[in-house]
Amino acid sequence: MAGKKEEANIKAYSQNFTTMTPGPFAKKMRTCVIFQIIRFIIINLKMLVVVSKSH
Amino acid sequence: MARLVVLGGGVSGHTAATFAAKWLGSAHEVVVVTPNAKWNWIPSNIWVGVGQMSKEEVTFDLAPVYAKAGITYKQAKALSLNPEGNATSNKPFVTVEFTAAGKEGTTENIEYDYIINATGPKLNFGATPGLGEGSNLGEHTVSVCTADHAVHASHELEKCIQKMKKGERQKFLIGTGHGMCTCQGAAFEYIFNIEHELNRAGVRDMADIKWISNESFLGDFGVGGLHMKTMGYAVSSKIFAESLFTERGVDWIIGAHVNKVESGKAHYELLDGTMGEEEFNFSMLIPPFAGVGLKAFDKAGEDITATVFAPNGFMKVDANYAAGAYENWKASDWPKTYQNPTYSNMFACGIAFAPPHPISKPMSSPNGTPINPTPPRTGMPSGIIGKAVAHSICDRILKGENAPLHEASMANMGAACVASAGKGLFNGTAAAMTIYPVVPDFEKYPGTGRDTDYTFGEIGLAGHWIKHILHHLFIWKAKLKAGWTLIPE
Ligand SMILES: Cc1cc2nc3c(=O)[nH]c(=O)nc-3n(C[C@H](O)[C@H](O)[C@H](O)COP(=O)(O)OP(=O)(O)OC[C@H]3O[C@@H](n4cnc5c(N)ncnc54)[C@H](O)[C@@H]3O)c2cc1C
């Protein structure tokens, strides 16, 4: 099979044909601990701003 | 001495009662009326429902916490309100029925100066034939709405996993059990936790997993969808949701009103009016929510329930209930102070207040069946509203009855939602999302209705760690442990 594994769930002519799908790099970054520690800090800071804007 | 009675010791009522007790001190009395002996951190029921947490990890006894806070605790459920008193007294009171062992069925009238209705939802399983009776779950599906339901769900899931291990293919159907449901987020989180668990158990290839919901598009979540900033684009939640479902091999049915459930089969009507049915071996369908059915009577004993409550049983507050068609909806329709318009010492917070209208576009099938999500009032707004209402009441008790009320409109408030998939610290991921404001304000933010600097979402370990931390933080806060007031709602 020459196709890419991560694209295999998209089915021709079905309701999911129009969606985007993550490639291996995007998937890898989700569990890359160093990258996620940085994201953890950024998401927390953003959430804190949302919380402070909400009170 | 003034007395504040809080009905409901859930996310909103517990927040209101504990802050009120702290602010009022021992000079005034705070009474909590709630039927359960235990507090439940409901968002973590998802992990109980896949066997990754025990009931004990998501619940704790309320009595010692209220004793520590100086709160009078009545393990009872409210039945009716007499906001004008009765023939013999002008003092408003609430009639409650005890649920605690040994006192079941006995009633008491509790007088109040101020009252907060934070009774949350009635889980209205009975609205869909076969889904259950009244607020009781039926035998064909499971639920994760209470900790006990979630324990039962995990046992049923385990049975399916065992069958798959023996080579028997299983069908999973997760979503909403009626055309007028809210809480799609919980079902969304549950479906991906199930998918994760099946992978972990090595049986994913033996499972067909399908989503069914009343959303007109995937990613509506009852808030009409949202746009998230990513790679320089403001991208619709529809794209993200469809992407996630596709990636995990989960099929979907949307715009569906589940109108009947039988053993192993759900019947539904779609927005285009067609009827369908879906078979399942395991199904978790969120029930529609209604108010818990409190009644209200005037001084003469006449029923004034329709004055105090909306037809869906939620309490009327300072919302604009006459906004009409969705083209006329405005952010300012949403309540700010949560004060009942008829009785100024009565407030409602959390799920118990009647929203002015949905957030998602109202839709119905050609047969006239309404099929659209009703507005969610998730944990963060419920907590913030509870605190704001407590603040207003405390000010009125301490500074005088004309003290200005505090405001907490969902059109000026954000919500943070973290939908996990799996629980392990390095193998679970989560979709972390913030939305600001919850109710879109198309005048302030033309186009998307939201501030896309603060409306964002991403999948990864980071969100998953946040979910873990939130679990412990919120239980810590609810137990009133050291520094609890510093933890935001
Ligand atoms: C499975 C699930 C997962 C969820 N996950 C998330 C999440 O990840 N993030 C999030 O923000 N939100 C989540 N939510 C939503 C969140 O749980 C609710 O927004 C929140 O609980 C609402 O708070 P509340 O106080 O209005 O209602 P509740 O927390 O339901 O509290 C209502 C209380 O009133 C009591 N009561 C009922 N009837 C009476 C009566 N007659 N008299 C007195 N008391 C009464 C009930 O026993 C209960 O204690 C989830 C919901 C579910 C079901």
Short mmCIF file of N, CA and C in Angstrom, two decimals, chain A residues 6 9-11 15-16 18-22 27 29-33 35-37 39-44 46-51 53-55, chain B residues 239-240 242-243 246-247 249 251-252 380 384 412-414 416 418 426 429 433-434 436 451 453-454 456 458-462 465-466 469 488-489:
data_model
loop_
_atom_site.label_atom_id
_atom_site.label_comp_id
_atom_site.label_asym_id
_atom_site.label_seq_id
_atom_site.Cartn_x
_atom_site.Cartn_y
_atom_site.Cartn_z
N GLU A 6 -1.92 7.52 8.08
CA GLU A 6 -2.78 8.46 8.82
C GLU A 6 -3.92 9.04 7.98
N ASN A 9 -8.15 6.59 7.14
CA ASN A 9 -9.52 6.62 7.67
C ASN A 9 -10.47 7.48 6.85
N ILE A 10 -9.93 8.32 5.98
CA ILE A 10 -10.80 9.13 5.13
C ILE A 10 -11.39 8.22 4.05
N LYS A 11 -12.71 8.27 3.93
CA LYS A 11 -13.37 7.36 2.98
C LYS A 11 -13.92 8.18 1.80
N GLN A 15 -19.10 11.13 4.40
CA GLN A 15 -19.21 12.44 5.06
C GLN A 15 -17.88 12.91 5.64
N ASN A 16 -16.89 12.01 5.77
CA ASN A 16 -15.63 12.49 6.34
C ASN A 16 -14.59 12.86 5.27
N THR A 18 -14.36 15.44 3.50
CA THR A 18 -14.04 16.87 3.43
C THR A 18 -13.19 17.36 4.60
N THR A 19 -12.84 16.47 5.49
CA THR A 19 -12.14 16.94 6.70
C THR A 19 -10.63 17.01 6.51
N MET A 20 -9.97 17.66 7.47
CA MET A 20 -8.50 17.67 7.47
C MET A 20 -8.02 16.52 8.35
N THR A 21 -6.80 16.10 8.13
CA THR A 21 -6.30 15.00 8.95
C THR A 21 -4.84 15.27 9.32
N PRO A 22 -4.47 14.98 10.58
CA PRO A 22 -3.10 15.31 10.98
C PRO A 22 -2.08 14.34 10.39
N LYS A 27 1.02 14.64 14.81
CA LYS A 27 0.69 13.63 15.82
C LYS A 27 1.82 13.46 16.83
N MET A 29 3.97 15.64 17.75
CA MET A 29 4.09 16.78 18.67
C MET A 29 3.10 16.69 19.84
N ARG A 30 2.00 15.97 19.63
CA ARG A 30 1.00 15.86 20.70
C ARG A 30 1.56 15.15 21.93
N THR A 31 2.49 14.25 21.71
CA THR A 31 3.03 13.50 22.84
C THR A 31 4.52 13.77 23.05
N CYS A 32 5.05 14.79 22.36
CA CYS A 32 6.46 15.17 22.56
C CYS A 32 6.53 15.96 23.87
N VAL A 33 7.17 15.36 24.88
CA VAL A 33 7.08 15.91 26.23
C VAL A 33 7.62 17.34 26.31
N PHE A 35 7.88 19.66 23.93
CA PHE A 35 6.95 20.58 23.26
C PHE A 35 5.69 20.77 24.12
N GLN A 36 5.21 19.68 24.71
CA GLN A 36 3.98 19.75 25.48
C GLN A 36 4.17 20.52 26.79
N ILE A 37 5.37 20.48 27.35
CA ILE A 37 5.62 21.29 28.55
C ILE A 37 5.49 22.79 28.19
N ARG A 39 3.71 23.96 25.67
CA ARG A 39 2.28 24.20 25.43
C ARG A 39 1.50 24.29 26.75
N PHE A 40 1.92 23.44 27.71
CA PHE A 40 1.27 23.43 29.03
C PHE A 40 1.33 24.82 29.65
N ILE A 41 2.52 25.42 29.58
CA ILE A 41 2.69 26.76 30.16
C ILE A 41 1.82 27.76 29.39
N ILE A 42 1.87 27.68 28.06
CA ILE A 42 1.11 28.66 27.25
C ILE A 42 -0.40 28.50 27.47
N ILE A 43 -0.87 27.24 27.44
CA ILE A 43 -2.33 27.02 27.62
C ILE A 43 -2.77 27.51 29.00
N ASN A 44 -1.95 27.20 30.01
CA ASN A 44 -2.31 27.65 31.37
C ASN A 44 -2.40 29.16 31.45
N LYS A 46 -3.00 31.22 28.99
CA LYS A 46 -4.19 31.67 28.26
C LYS A 46 -5.45 31.41 29.09
N MET A 47 -5.51 30.24 29.72
CA MET A 47 -6.70 29.92 30.52
C MET A 47 -6.82 30.89 31.69
N LEU A 48 -5.68 31.26 32.28
CA LEU A 48 -5.72 32.21 33.40
C LEU A 48 -6.27 33.57 32.94
N VAL A 49 -5.90 33.97 31.72
CA VAL A 49 -6.43 35.24 31.20
C VAL A 49 -7.94 35.12 31.02
N VAL A 50 -8.39 33.99 30.45
CA VAL A 50 -9.83 33.79 30.25
C VAL A 50 -10.55 33.81 31.60
N VAL A 51 -9.96 33.13 32.60
CA VAL A 51 -10.58 33.10 33.92
C VAL A 51 -10.65 34.52 34.49
N LYS A 53 -10.66 37.35 32.90
CA LYS A 53 -11.62 38.18 32.15
C LYS A 53 -13.06 37.83 32.53
N SER A 54 -13.27 36.64 33.09
CA SER A 54 -14.62 36.13 33.35
C SER A 54 -15.13 36.49 34.74
N HIS A 55 -14.25 36.90 35.65
CA HIS A 55 -14.69 37.16 37.02
C HIS A 55 -15.02 38.63 37.22
N ILE B 239 -14.50 21.63 11.67
CA ILE B 239 -13.33 21.02 11.00
C ILE B 239 -12.53 20.20 12.00
N PHE B 240 -12.35 20.79 13.21
CA PHE B 240 -11.57 20.07 14.22
C PHE B 240 -12.26 18.79 14.65
N GLU B 242 -14.60 17.01 13.07
CA GLU B 242 -14.63 16.00 12.00
C GLU B 242 -13.26 15.36 11.84
N SER B 243 -12.23 16.17 12.00
CA SER B 243 -10.88 15.64 11.88
C SER B 243 -10.60 14.60 12.96
N THR B 246 -12.55 11.40 12.40
CA THR B 246 -11.99 10.64 11.28
C THR B 246 -10.70 9.95 11.71
N GLU B 247 -9.85 10.72 12.38
CA GLU B 247 -8.57 10.17 12.82
C GLU B 247 -8.77 8.93 13.70
N GLY B 249 -11.34 7.00 13.69
CA GLY B 249 -12.19 5.98 13.06
C GLY B 249 -13.58 5.90 13.68
N ASP B 251 -17.46 7.00 13.36
CA ASP B 251 -18.46 7.50 12.41
C ASP B 251 -19.47 8.37 13.16
N TRP B 252 -20.27 9.15 12.44
CA TRP B 252 -21.22 10.01 13.15
C TRP B 252 -22.56 10.14 12.43
N MET B 380 -17.38 25.79 34.77
CA MET B 380 -16.79 27.10 35.08
C MET B 380 -17.86 28.20 35.18
N ILE B 384 -18.73 30.32 38.58
CA ILE B 384 -18.60 31.79 38.60
C ILE B 384 -19.95 32.44 38.94
N ASN B 412 -20.22 37.54 28.84
CA ASN B 412 -18.97 38.22 29.21
C ASN B 412 -18.03 37.25 29.90
N MET B 413 -18.29 36.00 29.74
CA MET B 413 -17.58 34.99 30.52
C MET B 413 -17.05 33.90 29.60
N GLY B 414 -15.87 33.42 29.93
CA GLY B 414 -15.31 32.33 29.13
C GLY B 414 -15.57 31.00 29.79
N ALA B 416 -13.41 27.11 30.13
CA ALA B 416 -12.31 26.25 29.74
C ALA B 416 -12.83 24.82 29.78
N VAL B 418 -11.75 20.76 28.99
CA VAL B 418 -10.69 19.83 28.62
C VAL B 418 -11.33 18.46 28.49
N PHE B 426 1.44 9.81 30.25
CA PHE B 426 2.21 10.00 29.02
C PHE B 426 1.56 9.39 27.79
N THR B 429 -4.17 11.66 25.83
CA THR B 429 -4.12 13.02 25.30
C THR B 429 -5.45 13.67 25.61
N MET B 433 -9.64 23.24 25.37
CA MET B 433 -10.34 24.28 24.62
C MET B 433 -10.72 25.41 25.55
N THR B 434 -10.55 26.63 25.12
CA THR B 434 -11.20 27.72 25.85
C THR B 434 -12.08 28.46 24.87
N TYR B 436 -14.29 32.15 24.55
CA TYR B 436 -14.57 33.44 25.18
C TYR B 436 -15.25 34.37 24.19
N ASP B 451 -13.87 36.24 20.81
CA ASP B 451 -12.52 36.78 20.75
C ASP B 451 -11.58 35.61 20.43
N ASP B 453 -8.53 35.49 20.12
CA ASP B 453 -7.26 35.41 20.86
C ASP B 453 -7.42 34.50 22.07
N TYR B 454 -8.66 34.39 22.55
CA TYR B 454 -8.91 33.60 23.76
C TYR B 454 -9.85 32.43 23.51
N PHE B 456 -9.54 29.03 21.75
CA PHE B 456 -8.55 28.21 21.07
C PHE B 456 -8.70 26.75 21.51
N GLU B 458 -6.52 22.72 21.24
CA GLU B 458 -5.48 21.87 20.67
C GLU B 458 -5.47 20.53 21.37
N ILE B 459 -4.90 19.56 20.69
CA ILE B 459 -4.86 18.20 21.24
C ILE B 459 -3.45 17.90 21.68
N GLY B 460 -3.31 17.33 22.85
CA GLY B 460 -1.96 16.95 23.27
C GLY B 460 -1.91 16.57 24.74
N LEU B 461 -0.72 16.18 25.16
CA LEU B 461 -0.49 15.81 26.55
C LEU B 461 -0.76 16.97 27.49
N ALA B 462 -0.44 18.21 27.03
CA ALA B 462 -0.57 19.37 27.91
C ALA B 462 -2.00 19.49 28.45
N TRP B 465 -2.62 16.87 31.04
CA TRP B 465 -2.07 17.20 32.37
C TRP B 465 -2.97 18.20 33.08
N ILE B 466 -3.49 19.16 32.30
CA ILE B 466 -4.37 20.17 32.90
C ILE B 466 -5.61 19.49 33.48
N ILE B 469 -4.76 17.96 36.73
CA ILE B 469 -4.58 18.97 37.77
C ILE B 469 -5.93 19.53 38.21
N PRO B 488 -9.40 29.40 41.22
CA PRO B 488 -10.54 30.00 40.51
C PRO B 488 -11.61 28.97 40.19
N GLU B 489 -12.81 29.46 39.90
CA GLU B 489 -13.92 28.53 39.60
C GLU B 489 -13.68 27.88 38.25
#
